[in-house]
Amino acid sequence: MKAQTSFFLILISSLSGSQGIFLSAFFTYVPMNEQIIIGRLGEDIILPSSFERGSEVVIHWKYQDSYNSYNVHSYYKGSGHLESQDTRYANRTSLFYNEIQNGNASLFFRRLSLLDEGIYTCYVGTAIQAITNKVVLKVGVFLTPMMKYEKRNTNSFLICNVLSVYPRPIITWKMDNTPISENNMQETGSLGPFSINSTLNITGSNSSYECTIENSLLKQTWTGRWTMKDGLHKMQSEHVSLSCELVNDYFSPNQDFKVTWSRMESGISSILAYYLSSSQNTTFYESRFSWNKELKNHSDFSMNLTDLSLSDSGEYLCNISSDEYTLLTIHTVHVEPSQETASDNKGLWILVASLILVLCLILLIWKVKCCTERCRVSTESTHDDNASDNAEENMRLSGSVQEMREGLDNS
């Protein structure tokens, strides 16, 4: 980029006024230089601008949109001047005042927002030079995504979720390393930043799945992987080992990560154990859970669950997550009654059945007895009634005979 140089004749009158002295001077104008700067939402950034050292420095930073320009920060006469600064930049900009004399006109920009995106120009003028630098500021955001496993009634779903991202990311799914399409994506935030859920129905599938979310502006990529292990069948009172290993292909040696073991029951996830690599702290929420310390030192976070009961049947999920990766491993455990328990249960059922049979016999005998008693009482009552009727009849016959006898005697 070539500088444009202008030649000036300057007439300086002597103090005595007797004659004029002609001096020559050179003034250089440097055409606009452009840079692209990428910042992150909510963070601070420096918009660079440099110039050749000179005296009488004047600096004007401006924001330019399609219609207007806005004053961002000004400096002249040896100090900053913010009288005409646009209110959106209040308390958010500053210059490196101690470096201006060394040719540094860079702008320190605090707490970036998406509205700060755009074109900024920096004009610097000195006694011998004028330069304009152009900075194109782009702002992105990429909060760490996550992969979640959900049960909805009898259906199973994988969800790739990013709470805040800008610009819109590229989301891809793979099944057994083969690209697949999904048509269930939910997005909120019309202008950004965006919150996005990408959901895949995996009901009845034993395949492995991979979800990738890429922010092309920030050149940042996150990957989530899902693996389902074969079902485990155990007897009551036994123990089970659930495998979960960190894959070195995804996690660098010095990268912080966390490990969470949880159990899925009726669509609700309950945490069983938690490990944080940065502090080496381990927290257990289930006393029967444990892992081998030696294996843990070799990035093996397989867990042991002891003294199994029938209620321990279900799905167990291991989640290893960092800023760049999430590995989900799921185990399905089936706990069956032990032979001892089955035998005890069988004996108990026989005892219960015997008691029920005895009760039925007692009830039957009681009913027969009651019926017999009622029949006897009824029979006796019938005999008494018949005897009473016969006595009354006899009395009537006796009276009739007596009356006939008295009639004969009178005649």
Short mmCIF file of C-alpha atoms in Angstrom, two decimals:
data_model
loop_
_atom_site.label_atom_id
_atom_site.label_comp_id
_atom_site.label_asym_id
_atom_site.label_seq_id
_atom_site.Cartn_x
_atom_site.Cartn_y
_atom_site.Cartn_z
CA MET A 1 0.00 0.00 0.00
CA LYS A 2 1.63 3.21 -1.15
CA ALA A 3 1.54 6.39 0.93
CA GLN A 4 0.50 9.64 -0.65
CA THR A 5 2.96 12.50 0.03
CA SER A 6 2.11 16.20 -0.30
CA PHE A 7 4.68 19.04 -0.59
CA PHE A 8 3.94 22.36 1.11
CA LEU A 9 5.70 25.78 0.96
CA ILE A 10 5.43 27.52 4.27
CA LEU A 11 6.21 31.21 4.58
CA ILE A 12 7.50 32.18 8.00
CA SER A 13 7.99 35.87 8.75
CA SER A 14 11.02 36.77 10.79
CA LEU A 15 10.46 38.41 14.10
CA SER A 16 11.87 41.66 12.69
CA GLY A 17 9.49 41.53 9.75
CA SER A 18 12.25 42.60 7.36
CA GLN A 19 12.19 39.54 5.20
CA GLY A 20 10.44 36.22 4.64
CA ILE A 21 12.02 32.80 4.99
CA PHE A 22 10.71 29.95 2.86
CA LEU A 23 10.81 26.43 4.42
CA SER A 24 9.73 23.20 2.84
CA ALA A 25 7.78 20.44 4.71
CA PHE A 26 6.35 17.05 3.85
CA PHE A 27 2.91 15.66 5.00
CA THR A 28 2.10 11.98 4.43
CA TYR A 29 -1.38 10.43 4.17
CA VAL A 30 -1.59 6.60 4.48
CA PRO A 31 -4.66 4.97 2.86
CA MET A 32 -7.02 2.80 4.91
CA ASN A 33 -5.72 -0.52 6.26
CA GLU A 34 -8.31 -3.27 7.11
CA GLN A 35 -8.23 -6.05 9.70
CA ILE A 36 -10.79 -8.61 10.88
CA ILE A 37 -11.01 -9.15 14.63
CA ILE A 38 -13.10 -11.90 16.23
CA GLY A 39 -14.33 -11.53 19.81
CA ARG A 40 -16.48 -13.53 22.20
CA LEU A 41 -19.77 -12.41 23.69
CA GLY A 42 -19.31 -10.86 27.13
CA GLU A 43 -15.52 -10.77 26.93
CA ASP A 44 -13.05 -7.90 26.37
CA ILE A 45 -11.05 -7.31 23.21
CA ILE A 46 -8.51 -4.95 21.67
CA LEU A 47 -9.11 -3.28 18.30
CA PRO A 48 -5.57 -2.71 16.96
CA SER A 49 -4.28 0.50 15.37
CA SER A 50 -0.71 1.73 15.05
CA PHE A 51 1.02 4.74 13.48
CA GLU A 52 4.45 6.31 13.13
CA ARG A 53 5.35 8.38 16.14
CA GLY A 54 4.86 12.12 15.85
CA SER A 55 3.75 15.19 17.71
CA GLU A 56 0.30 16.76 18.02
CA VAL A 57 -1.45 13.36 17.97
CA VAL A 58 -5.16 13.27 17.23
CA ILE A 59 -7.11 9.98 17.46
CA HIS A 60 -10.75 9.41 16.51
CA TRP A 61 -12.38 5.96 16.76
CA LYS A 62 -15.79 5.72 15.03
CA TYR A 63 -18.38 3.03 14.37
CA GLN A 64 -19.82 2.99 10.86
CA ASP A 65 -23.08 1.35 9.84
CA SER A 66 -25.04 1.59 6.61
CA TYR A 67 -26.47 4.97 7.46
CA ASN A 68 -24.47 6.80 10.11
CA SER A 69 -21.22 6.98 12.00
CA TYR A 70 -21.01 7.09 15.80
CA ASN A 71 -18.23 8.47 17.98
CA VAL A 72 -16.60 5.74 20.01
CA HIS A 73 -13.51 7.38 21.53
CA SER A 74 -11.49 10.55 20.86
CA TYR A 75 -8.09 11.83 21.95
CA TYR A 76 -6.40 15.15 21.25
CA LYS A 77 -4.39 17.85 23.02
CA GLY A 78 -2.85 15.15 25.21
CA SER A 79 -6.03 13.75 26.78
CA GLY A 80 -9.19 11.78 26.06
CA HIS A 81 -12.37 13.58 25.04
CA LEU A 82 -15.64 11.69 25.45
CA GLU A 83 -18.13 14.55 25.24
CA SER A 84 -19.51 13.34 21.93
CA GLN A 85 -19.19 9.59 22.68
CA ASP A 86 -22.26 7.52 21.78
CA THR A 87 -24.01 6.28 24.93
CA ARG A 88 -23.73 2.62 23.97
CA TYR A 89 -19.95 2.82 24.49
CA ALA A 90 -20.02 4.64 27.83
CA ASN A 91 -17.59 3.12 30.36
CA ARG A 92 -16.63 0.43 27.86
CA THR A 93 -13.71 1.92 25.89
CA SER A 94 -10.26 3.26 26.66
CA LEU A 95 -6.90 3.93 24.97
CA PHE A 96 -3.46 2.90 26.09
CA TYR A 97 -2.47 6.45 27.00
CA ASN A 98 1.07 5.53 28.04
CA GLU A 99 1.66 3.89 24.65
CA ILE A 100 0.34 6.64 22.37
CA GLN A 101 3.75 8.32 22.23
CA ASN A 102 5.11 5.00 20.92
CA GLY A 103 2.60 4.85 18.06
CA ASN A 104 -0.10 2.74 19.72
CA ALA A 105 -3.68 3.96 19.06
CA SER A 106 -5.39 0.62 19.84
CA LEU A 107 -8.82 0.64 21.50
CA PHE A 108 -9.58 -1.51 24.54
CA PHE A 109 -13.22 -2.70 24.28
CA ARG A 110 -15.04 -4.19 27.32
CA ARG A 111 -17.99 -6.58 27.61
CA LEU A 112 -18.75 -7.29 23.97
CA SER A 113 -22.34 -7.68 22.82
CA LEU A 114 -23.69 -8.86 19.48
CA LEU A 115 -24.71 -5.25 18.74
CA ASP A 116 -21.01 -4.30 18.74
CA GLU A 117 -20.43 -6.21 15.51
CA GLY A 118 -19.55 -4.03 12.54
CA ILE A 119 -16.96 -1.70 11.01
CA TYR A 120 -14.75 0.58 13.11
CA THR A 121 -12.39 3.21 11.74
CA CYS A 122 -9.46 4.76 13.55
CA TYR A 123 -8.15 8.07 12.26
CA VAL A 124 -4.72 9.13 13.58
CA GLY A 125 -3.21 12.45 12.66
CA THR A 126 0.15 13.92 13.64
CA ALA A 127 2.10 16.96 12.59
CA ILE A 128 3.52 15.06 9.62
CA GLN A 129 1.17 12.14 8.94
CA ALA A 130 -2.48 11.05 8.78
CA ILE A 131 -3.53 7.40 8.78
CA THR A 132 -6.87 5.60 8.83
CA ASN A 133 -7.17 2.00 9.97
CA LYS A 134 -10.33 -0.07 9.43
CA VAL A 135 -11.28 -2.89 11.81
CA VAL A 136 -14.13 -5.32 11.11
CA LEU A 137 -15.34 -6.70 14.44
CA LYS A 138 -17.21 -10.02 14.55
CA VAL A 139 -18.66 -11.43 17.76
CA GLY A 140 -19.38 -15.09 18.43
CA VAL A 141 -20.50 -17.25 21.33
CA PHE A 142 -20.29 -20.99 21.91
CA LEU A 143 -21.23 -22.15 25.39
CA THR A 144 -20.20 -25.77 25.91
CA PRO A 145 -22.87 -28.05 24.39
CA MET A 146 -24.05 -31.26 26.02
CA MET A 147 -25.47 -34.61 25.00
CA LYS A 148 -28.41 -35.89 27.04
CA TYR A 149 -30.23 -39.21 27.18
CA GLU A 150 -33.95 -39.12 27.92
CA LYS A 151 -36.67 -41.72 28.46
CA ARG A 152 -40.22 -40.71 27.55
CA ASN A 153 -42.61 -43.48 28.45
CA THR A 154 -41.22 -46.41 26.43
CA ASN A 155 -39.22 -44.29 23.96
CA SER A 156 -35.52 -43.36 24.14
CA PHE A 157 -34.00 -40.13 22.80
CA LEU A 158 -30.59 -38.54 22.38
CA ILE A 159 -30.48 -34.74 22.55
CA CYS A 160 -27.60 -32.50 21.47
CA ASN A 161 -28.08 -29.16 23.18
CA VAL A 162 -26.25 -25.81 23.08
CA LEU A 163 -27.72 -23.09 25.30
CA SER A 164 -26.03 -20.10 23.64
CA VAL A 165 -24.40 -20.00 20.21
CA TYR A 166 -23.78 -17.42 17.50
CA PRO A 167 -23.78 -17.51 14.56
CA ARG A 168 -25.97 -20.53 13.82
CA PRO A 169 -23.89 -23.70 14.15
CA ILE A 170 -23.51 -26.71 11.86
CA ILE A 171 -24.99 -29.84 13.49
CA THR A 172 -24.34 -33.33 12.11
CA TRP A 173 -25.31 -36.83 13.31
CA LYS A 174 -23.67 -40.19 12.64
CA MET A 175 -24.88 -43.72 13.37
CA ASP A 176 -22.12 -46.33 13.47
CA ASN A 177 -19.87 -43.71 11.77
CA THR A 178 -22.36 -43.25 8.90
CA PRO A 179 -23.91 -39.77 8.45
CA ILE A 180 -27.66 -39.65 9.05
CA SER A 181 -30.26 -36.87 8.94
CA GLU A 182 -32.56 -35.72 11.72
CA ASN A 183 -35.59 -33.49 11.35
CA ASN A 184 -36.36 -32.60 14.95
CA MET A 185 -34.54 -29.36 15.75
CA GLN A 186 -35.81 -26.64 18.08
CA GLU A 187 -34.34 -23.12 18.04
CA THR A 188 -34.99 -20.05 20.18
CA GLY A 189 -33.57 -16.55 19.79
CA SER A 190 -34.57 -14.93 16.50
CA LEU A 191 -31.57 -12.57 16.28
CA GLY A 192 -29.09 -14.43 18.43
CA PRO A 193 -27.59 -15.75 20.46
CA PHE A 194 -29.45 -18.96 19.72
CA SER A 195 -30.43 -21.89 21.93
CA ILE A 196 -30.69 -25.12 19.94
CA ASN A 197 -31.90 -28.67 20.68
CA SER A 198 -31.32 -31.41 18.12
CA THR A 199 -33.19 -34.62 19.03
CA LEU A 200 -32.80 -38.17 17.69
CA ASN A 201 -35.13 -41.08 18.45
CA ILE A 202 -33.02 -44.18 19.26
CA THR A 203 -35.80 -46.41 20.62
CA GLY A 204 -34.86 -50.09 20.27
CA SER A 205 -31.45 -49.33 18.70
CA ASN A 206 -28.14 -50.84 19.85
CA SER A 207 -26.05 -48.71 17.48
CA SER A 208 -23.47 -46.12 18.49
CA TYR A 209 -24.22 -42.45 17.75
CA GLU A 210 -22.18 -39.30 17.33
CA CYS A 211 -23.31 -35.67 17.30
CA THR A 212 -21.05 -32.79 16.19
CA ILE A 213 -21.72 -29.07 16.69
CA GLU A 214 -19.42 -26.62 14.91
CA ASN A 215 -19.10 -22.85 15.26
CA SER A 216 -17.33 -21.84 12.06
CA LEU A 217 -16.67 -18.24 13.19
CA LEU A 218 -14.88 -19.21 16.40
CA LYS A 219 -13.41 -22.33 14.75
CA GLN A 220 -14.66 -24.38 17.65
CA THR A 221 -16.11 -27.90 17.48
CA TRP A 222 -17.75 -30.10 20.08
CA THR A 223 -18.48 -33.83 19.71
CA GLY A 224 -20.77 -36.10 21.71
CA ARG A 225 -20.60 -39.91 21.47
CA TRP A 226 -23.11 -42.49 22.70
CA THR A 227 -22.46 -46.20 23.25
CA MET A 228 -24.83 -48.86 24.56
CA LYS A 229 -23.27 -51.91 26.22
CA ASP A 230 -24.77 -55.41 26.23
CA GLY A 231 -27.33 -56.07 28.95
CA LEU A 232 -26.06 -57.60 32.19
CA HIS A 233 -27.98 -60.34 34.01
CA LYS A 234 -27.16 -60.83 37.68
CA MET A 235 -28.61 -62.70 40.63
CA GLN A 236 -29.80 -61.05 43.78
CA SER A 237 -27.03 -60.33 46.38
CA GLU A 238 -24.30 -60.52 43.70
CA HIS A 239 -22.19 -57.56 42.51
CA VAL A 240 -21.85 -56.06 39.04
CA SER A 241 -19.03 -54.14 37.30
CA LEU A 242 -20.03 -51.37 34.89
CA SER A 243 -17.33 -50.29 32.43
CA CYS A 244 -16.57 -46.68 31.51
CA GLU A 245 -13.24 -45.58 30.06
CA LEU A 246 -11.88 -42.25 28.93
CA VAL A 247 -10.76 -42.37 25.28
CA ASN A 248 -7.41 -40.67 24.73
CA ASP A 249 -8.33 -39.90 21.12
CA TYR A 250 -10.86 -37.37 22.44
CA PHE A 251 -9.25 -36.05 25.61
CA SER A 252 -5.79 -34.50 25.82
CA PRO A 253 -3.65 -35.36 28.89
CA ASN A 254 -3.92 -31.89 30.48
CA GLN A 255 -7.58 -31.32 29.71
CA ASP A 256 -10.03 -30.94 32.61
CA PHE A 257 -13.05 -33.21 32.60
CA LYS A 258 -15.74 -34.58 34.88
CA VAL A 259 -17.26 -38.04 35.28
CA THR A 260 -20.85 -38.57 36.41
CA TRP A 261 -22.52 -41.91 37.09
CA SER A 262 -26.31 -41.82 37.26
CA ARG A 263 -29.29 -44.14 37.12
CA MET A 264 -32.34 -43.69 34.92
CA GLU A 265 -35.64 -44.61 36.55
CA SER A 266 -39.11 -43.66 35.28
CA GLY A 267 -37.57 -40.96 33.09
CA ILE A 268 -35.75 -39.36 36.04
CA SER A 269 -31.96 -39.35 36.42
CA SER A 270 -30.46 -39.71 39.91
CA ILE A 271 -26.71 -39.16 40.45
CA LEU A 272 -24.78 -42.03 42.04
CA ALA A 273 -21.17 -40.76 41.87
CA TYR A 274 -19.25 -37.70 40.67
CA TYR A 275 -15.57 -37.08 39.88
CA LEU A 276 -13.82 -33.80 38.95
CA SER A 277 -10.35 -34.09 37.40
CA SER A 278 -9.24 -30.54 38.27
CA SER A 279 -9.54 -31.17 42.01
CA GLN A 280 -9.32 -34.99 42.01
CA ASN A 281 -12.39 -34.97 44.25
CA THR A 282 -14.82 -37.88 44.25
CA THR A 283 -18.33 -37.79 45.69
CA PHE A 284 -20.54 -40.84 46.18
CA TYR A 285 -24.30 -40.66 46.62
CA GLU A 286 -24.75 -44.46 46.85
CA SER A 287 -22.77 -46.33 49.52
CA ARG A 288 -22.74 -49.56 47.49
CA PHE A 289 -20.96 -47.84 44.58
CA SER A 290 -17.15 -47.84 44.33
CA TRP A 291 -14.37 -47.75 41.76
CA ASN A 292 -10.83 -49.01 41.66
CA LYS A 293 -8.33 -46.24 42.44
CA GLU A 294 -5.61 -47.86 40.36
CA LEU A 295 -7.90 -48.11 37.35
CA LYS A 296 -9.00 -44.50 37.89
CA ASN A 297 -5.37 -43.40 37.65
CA HIS A 298 -5.34 -44.99 34.19
CA SER A 299 -8.50 -43.16 33.08
CA ASP A 300 -10.74 -46.17 33.75
CA PHE A 301 -13.84 -45.12 35.64
CA SER A 302 -15.59 -48.49 35.73
CA MET A 303 -17.87 -48.85 38.75
CA ASN A 304 -18.80 -51.71 41.06
CA LEU A 305 -22.26 -52.05 42.58
CA THR A 306 -22.45 -54.58 45.40
CA ASP A 307 -25.23 -56.48 47.20
CA LEU A 308 -27.68 -56.27 44.33
CA SER A 309 -31.40 -56.24 45.02
CA LEU A 310 -34.33 -56.64 42.68
CA SER A 311 -34.92 -52.87 42.77
CA ASP A 312 -31.44 -52.28 41.27
CA SER A 313 -32.66 -53.39 37.85
CA GLY A 314 -32.51 -50.51 35.36
CA GLU A 315 -30.28 -48.31 33.19
CA TYR A 316 -26.95 -46.91 34.41
CA LEU A 317 -25.32 -44.03 32.57
CA CYS A 318 -21.66 -42.91 32.62
CA ASN A 319 -21.00 -39.35 31.37
CA ILE A 320 -17.43 -38.14 30.74
CA SER A 321 -17.44 -34.49 29.62
CA SER A 322 -14.97 -31.72 28.78
CA ASP A 323 -15.26 -28.44 26.87
CA GLU A 324 -14.81 -30.29 23.58
CA TYR A 325 -16.22 -33.78 24.08
CA THR A 326 -18.92 -35.80 25.83
CA LEU A 327 -18.82 -39.61 26.03
CA LEU A 328 -22.00 -41.39 27.17
CA THR A 329 -21.96 -45.09 28.01
CA ILE A 330 -25.13 -46.88 29.10
CA HIS A 331 -25.57 -50.27 30.79
CA THR A 332 -28.82 -52.14 31.34
CA VAL A 333 -28.79 -54.33 34.46
CA HIS A 334 -31.32 -57.12 35.10
CA VAL A 335 -31.37 -58.48 38.66
CA GLU A 336 -33.12 -61.82 39.14
CA PRO A 337 -34.04 -63.64 42.38
CA SER A 338 -31.33 -65.98 43.65
CA GLN A 339 -32.03 -69.73 43.95
CA GLU A 340 -32.10 -69.43 47.72
CA THR A 341 -34.58 -66.61 47.53
CA ALA A 342 -36.63 -68.45 44.93
CA SER A 343 -36.70 -71.56 47.18
CA ASP A 344 -37.66 -69.48 50.20
CA ASN A 345 -40.35 -67.79 48.17
CA LYS A 346 -41.64 -71.16 47.00
CA GLY A 347 -41.84 -72.43 50.60
CA LEU A 348 -43.57 -69.25 51.64
CA TRP A 349 -46.15 -69.61 48.91
CA ILE A 350 -46.78 -73.25 49.94
CA LEU A 351 -47.29 -72.15 53.55
CA VAL A 352 -49.66 -69.39 52.52
CA ALA A 353 -51.62 -71.78 50.30
CA SER A 354 -51.86 -74.31 53.14
CA LEU A 355 -53.15 -71.68 55.55
CA ILE A 356 -55.73 -70.56 53.02
CA LEU A 357 -56.86 -74.20 52.56
CA VAL A 358 -57.18 -74.76 56.31
CA LEU A 359 -59.20 -71.55 56.66
CA CYS A 360 -61.48 -72.66 53.84
CA LEU A 361 -62.04 -76.07 55.53
CA ILE A 362 -62.81 -74.42 58.87
CA LEU A 363 -65.25 -72.08 57.16
CA LEU A 364 -66.88 -74.98 55.37
CA ILE A 365 -67.26 -77.01 58.58
CA TRP A 366 -68.69 -73.96 60.35
CA LYS A 367 -71.21 -73.44 57.59
CA VAL A 368 -72.28 -77.13 57.69
CA LYS A 369 -72.64 -77.01 61.47
CA CYS A 370 -74.71 -73.86 61.34
CA CYS A 371 -76.95 -75.33 58.70
CA THR A 372 -77.48 -78.51 60.76
CA GLU A 373 -78.34 -76.51 63.89
CA ARG A 374 -80.84 -74.40 62.02
CA CYS A 375 -82.52 -77.55 60.63
CA ARG A 376 -82.79 -79.11 64.14
CA VAL A 377 -84.31 -75.98 65.61
CA SER A 378 -86.76 -75.78 62.75
CA THR A 379 -87.83 -79.42 63.19
CA GLU A 380 -88.42 -79.05 66.91
CA SER A 381 -90.49 -75.96 66.32
CA THR A 382 -92.60 -77.82 63.80
CA HIS A 383 -93.24 -80.70 66.28
CA ASP A 384 -94.31 -78.26 69.00
CA ASP A 385 -96.71 -76.53 66.68
CA ASN A 386 -98.28 -79.87 65.62
CA ALA A 387 -98.71 -80.96 69.26
CA SER A 388 -100.43 -77.72 70.16
CA ASP A 389 -102.77 -78.05 67.21
CA ASN A 390 -103.68 -81.64 68.23
CA ALA A 391 -104.41 -80.59 71.80
CA GLU A 392 -106.72 -77.87 70.68
CA GLU A 393 -108.49 -80.28 68.35
CA ASN A 394 -108.92 -82.82 71.16
CA MET A 395 -110.32 -80.14 73.41
CA ARG A 396 -112.85 -79.18 70.79
CA LEU A 397 -113.93 -82.85 70.33
CA SER A 398 -114.25 -83.34 74.09
CA GLY A 399 -116.48 -80.30 74.35
CA SER A 400 -118.73 -81.54 71.59
CA VAL A 401 -119.13 -84.96 73.26
CA GLN A 402 -119.93 -83.37 76.57
CA GLU A 403 -122.62 -81.21 75.00
CA MET A 404 -124.24 -84.26 73.37
CA ARG A 405 -124.33 -86.08 76.70
CA GLU A 406 -125.98 -83.18 78.48
CA GLY A 407 -128.60 -83.00 75.73
CA LEU A 408 -129.53 -86.66 76.15
CA ASP A 409 -129.84 -86.33 79.91
CA ASN A 410 -132.24 -83.44 79.61
CA SER A 411 -134.48 -85.30 77.26
#
